[in-house]
Amino acid sequence: MRAWIKINQPIINLDYRELAEKMWFNFYLDKELELSHGGNSEWLKDSYTLDLKWDKSLNDKRWIQKKFATEHISLNPIRDNKFLYIETDHIHILTVDKRAFYIMVQELATVVGGFISLDGMKTWFSLKEFQQKYYALLSMSFEEANERSLKEVETLECVDEPWDNEVIYD
């Protein structure tokens, strides 16, 4: 999955851990969120770069040895820091990760006052339009998304997201 956000206010004052907890959870099955991350709050603020991954099997043993047990959600700046680019590892992702992806998009668009595109910057949503269109996922509980995903994982096709993007990897 991919999303683009036009940056109108170039300051991102988000804590990466708080963002991740909004995307997934604080506590689940009496455990804190097990999170792998590339970058931190400082990277997010200074370079608009962050990579988050919920380590599913460390919080829920039912994820052990399942495909899609990991899904990175990565943020990078493009076009001279005028846009944020967010992508996942796979084209089709599980509900639990799609929910997290859309929450990240919503939170970042809120902070930068930006418009959102999900189709390669051909069409744009205001934040309100995005929230209305994806209300069902944005309002779904983590627990419901996780349970759905444990069923989806059995049939969802694993197709990698192509590497044709504008990100400059240093």
C-alpha positions in Angstrom: 0.0 0.0 0.0 1.1 3.5 -0.7 0.0 7.0 0.4 1.2 10.5 -0.3 0.6 13.5 1.9 1.2 17.1 0.8 3.1 19.0 3.5 1.5 22.4 4.3 3.0 22.8 7.8 6.5 21.4 7.8 6.8 20.6 11.5 6.1 17.1 12.8 5.9 17.1 16.6 4.9 13.5 17.1 6.4 10.9 19.4 7.1 7.8 17.4 6.0 5.5 20.3 2.8 7.3 20.8 2.1 7.2 17.1 2.7 3.4 17.1 0.4 2.9 20.1 -2.3 4.7 18.2 -1.7 2.5 15.2 -1.8 -0.7 17.1 -2.3 -0.6 20.9 -0.6 0.2 24.3 -1.3 -3.1 26.0 -2.7 -6.3 24.5 -3.0 -9.6 26.4 -1.3 -7.9 29.4 1.8 -7.0 27.3 3.2 -3.8 26.0 3.4 -3.2 22.3 6.3 -5.1 20.9 7.6 -2.8 18.2 10.6 -2.7 15.9 11.4 0.7 14.5 13.9 2.4 12.3 14.2 5.9 13.5 12.7 7.7 16.5 10.9 10.9 17.4 14.0 13.0 16.5 14.3 11.4 13.0 10.6 12.0 12.5 10.8 15.6 13.4 14.1 16.4 11.6 14.1 14.2 8.5 10.5 13.0 8.2 11.8 9.4 8.2 10.4 6.5 10.2 9.9 2.7 9.9 7.5 0.9 12.2 6.7 -2.8 12.5 4.5 -4.5 15.1 6.2 -7.8 16.1 3.0 -9.8 16.0 4.1 -13.1 17.4 5.8 -11.5 20.5 2.4 -10.1 21.5 0.1 -12.9 20.2 1.5 -16.4 19.9 -1.1 -17.2 17.2 1.0 -15.3 14.8 4.0 -17.6 15.1 5.1 -19.0 11.7 2.3 -17.2 9.8 2.9 -15.3 6.6 2.5 -11.6 7.0 3.7 -11.9 10.6 5.8 -8.8 9.8 4.7 -5.7 7.8 6.8 -2.6 7.8 5.1 0.7 7.5 7.7 3.2 6.3 7.7 7.0 6.0 10.0 9.0 3.9 10.1 12.6 2.4 10.0 13.1 -1.3 10.2 16.0 -3.8 12.4 18.3 -1.6 10.4 17.5 1.5 7.2 18.8 0.0 5.5 15.4 0.3 5.4 12.5 2.8 5.5 9.1 1.2 4.2 6.1 3.2 4.4 2.5 2.0 4.1 -1.1 3.3 6.0 -4.2 2.3 3.1 -5.7 0.4 0.4 -4.5 -2.0 -2.4 -6.3 -0.2 -2.1 -6.2 3.6 -4.0 -7.6 6.5 -6.7 -5.6 8.2 -4.7 -5.1 11.3 -1.9 -3.5 9.3 -4.2 -1.6 7.0 -5.9 -0.1 10.0 -2.4 0.9 11.4 -1.4 2.3 7.9 -4.6 4.5 7.7 -4.1 5.7 11.3 -0.5 6.7 10.5 -1.8 8.6 7.4 -4.5 10.3 9.4 -2.1 11.4 12.2 0.5 12.7 9.8 -2.0 14.5 7.6 -3.4 16.1 10.7 0.0 17.4 11.9 1.2 18.7 8.6 -2.2 20.0 7.5 -1.9 18.0 4.3 -4.1 16.5 1.6 -3.9 12.7 1.0 -3.5 10.7 -2.1 -3.7 6.9 -2.4 -3.3 6.7 -6.2 0.1 8.1 -7.1 -0.9 11.8 -6.5 -3.7 11.7 -9.2 -6.5 12.5 -6.8 -6.5 14.1 -3.4 -8.6 13.8 -0.2 -9.0 16.4 2.5 -8.4 14.9 5.9 -12.2 15.0 6.5 -12.9 13.2 3.2 -10.3 10.6 4.1 -11.7 10.0 7.5 -15.2 9.6 6.1 -14.1 7.2 3.4 -12.1 5.0 5.7 -14.2 5.5 8.8 -14.9 1.7 9.2 -11.2 0.9 9.5 -10.2 4.0 11.4 -12.8 3.3 14.1 -12.3 -0.5 14.2 -10.8 -1.8 17.5 -7.4 -3.3 17.4 -8.8 -6.6 18.7 -11.4 -6.8 15.9 -8.7 -6.0 13.3 -6.4 -8.6 14.7 -9.1 -11.3 14.8 -10.0 -10.6 11.2 -6.4 -10.7 10.1 -5.8 -14.1 11.7 -8.5 -15.4 9.3 -7.4 -13.4 6.3 -3.8 -14.6 6.6 -4.9 -18.1 5.5 -6.1 -16.8 2.1 -4.4 -13.4 1.3 -1.9 -13.5 -1.5 1.6 -12.2 -0.5 2.7 -9.8 -3.3 5.6 -7.5 -2.6 5.2 -3.8 -3.2 7.4 -2.8 -6.1 10.4 -0.6 -5.5 9.5 2.0 -8.1 9.2 5.1 -5.9 10.8 8.5 -5.5 12.5 7.9 -2.2 16.3 8.6 -2.1 17.8 5.9 0.1 21.1 7.1 1.4 
